[in-house]
Amino acid sequence: MPHIHLEYSDNLPSFEAKKVLKALNLAFFESGHVSDLSDIKSRAVRQDSYVIGSGEGSSEAYLHAKVSLLTGRSLAVQQEISELLLNVLQQQVPPVAGLQIQICVEMLEMNKETYSKQIVK
């Protein structure tokens, strides 16, 4: 807990997924909403099959982060986290001439009563 799933379109030139994931993790931790940096698990998936709008042309790209948190955080806290991570993504993905990039953050709640976790050492 928490988990960050980042999907992005394959038409983002020089997108460095690992660098972006590290920036997201660090910002999330430094916000104070997570007590242990190693609790944040993030991953990225590059999408090569997608359609934005009508699919006419290649002038659009996207990044979509899904952030899964255990239940119990207020709506205000979830909004704060969402805005924080959106800002990080905006800083990590510079504008590209001729390309409109949609950047989104979606907050999801995982039921605390049904979430299971085990650390194997």
XYZ file of C-alpha atoms in Angstrom:
121
model
C 0.000 0.000 0.000
C -0.208 2.435 -1.802
C 0.075 1.323 -5.423
C 0.632 3.561 -8.443
C -0.231 2.122 -11.859
C 0.932 4.407 -14.668
C -0.225 3.791 -18.226
C 1.100 5.890 -21.078
C 0.761 6.025 -24.838
C 3.682 4.876 -26.939
C 3.936 8.160 -28.839
C 5.637 10.085 -26.024
C 9.185 10.683 -27.219
C 11.961 10.009 -24.737
C 9.549 9.159 -21.894
C 11.568 7.661 -19.027
C 9.093 5.570 -17.041
C 11.430 4.573 -14.224
C 12.531 8.173 -13.646
C 8.883 9.295 -13.497
C 7.935 6.470 -11.111
C 10.790 7.415 -8.775
C 9.669 11.063 -8.816
C 6.080 10.041 -8.008
C 7.185 7.786 -5.142
C 9.463 10.408 -3.628
C 6.878 13.197 -3.834
C 4.218 10.941 -2.314
C 6.522 10.001 0.556
C 7.696 13.568 1.174
C 4.058 14.712 1.373
C 3.762 12.875 4.690
C 0.831 10.737 3.544
C 2.993 7.601 3.637
C 5.209 6.742 6.587
C 7.591 4.337 4.830
C 8.941 4.916 1.321
C 9.159 1.167 0.710
C 5.374 0.899 1.158
C 4.848 2.660 -2.178
C 4.806 0.281 -5.113
C 4.675 1.745 -8.594
C 4.805 0.357 -12.083
C 4.359 1.625 -15.631
C 2.888 0.052 -18.730
C 3.457 1.461 -22.210
C 0.328 1.118 -24.335
C 0.676 0.547 -28.059
C -3.005 -0.245 -28.709
C -5.197 2.712 -27.783
C -7.558 5.247 -29.307
C -7.944 8.824 -28.130
C -11.141 10.463 -29.340
C -11.989 9.366 -32.864
C -8.512 7.958 -33.421
C -8.003 10.231 -36.417
C -4.374 11.216 -36.373
C -1.469 10.887 -34.001
C -1.434 14.331 -32.431
C -2.627 13.152 -29.004
C -0.919 11.250 -26.196
C -1.778 10.381 -22.616
C -0.539 9.462 -19.165
C -3.020 7.957 -16.727
C -2.019 7.234 -13.132
C -4.249 5.043 -10.983
C -3.433 5.416 -7.299
C -4.775 2.688 -5.018
C -5.025 3.555 -1.324
C -6.452 1.713 1.647
C -9.818 3.045 2.789
C -9.893 5.652 5.519
C -8.472 8.781 3.910
C -10.798 11.750 3.604
C -11.853 13.121 0.240
C -9.745 16.221 0.943
C -6.619 14.099 1.494
C -7.301 12.103 -1.667
C -7.686 15.354 -3.627
C -4.407 16.645 -2.181
C -2.584 13.459 -3.214
C -4.174 13.558 -6.675
C -3.131 17.170 -7.260
C 0.383 16.503 -5.944
C 0.938 13.559 -8.291
C -0.607 15.432 -11.227
C 1.906 18.243 -10.649
C 4.770 15.740 -10.561
C 3.629 14.217 -13.858
C 3.366 17.681 -15.430
C 6.933 18.462 -14.336
C 8.258 15.151 -15.653
C 6.592 15.325 -19.071
C 7.544 18.453 -20.987
C 5.349 19.744 -23.827
C 6.015 18.219 -27.247
C 5.479 20.312 -30.378
C 2.434 19.124 -32.298
C 1.319 16.744 -29.552
C -1.493 17.278 -27.054
C -0.805 15.250 -23.897
C -3.640 14.396 -21.530
C -2.369 13.773 -17.991
C -4.792 12.225 -15.498
C -4.694 10.920 -11.925
C -7.433 8.581 -10.685
C -7.777 7.789 -6.999
C -9.023 4.308 -6.067
C -9.776 2.869 -2.648
C -8.843 -0.656 -1.596
C -10.995 -2.132 1.147
C -8.826 -2.284 4.275
C -10.717 -5.336 5.533
C -9.989 -7.403 2.410
C -6.498 -6.205 1.469
C -3.825 -8.791 2.282
C -0.086 -8.258 2.411
C 2.853 -10.392 3.517
C 6.524 -9.453 3.486
C 8.852 -12.405 2.894
C 12.428 -12.027 4.186
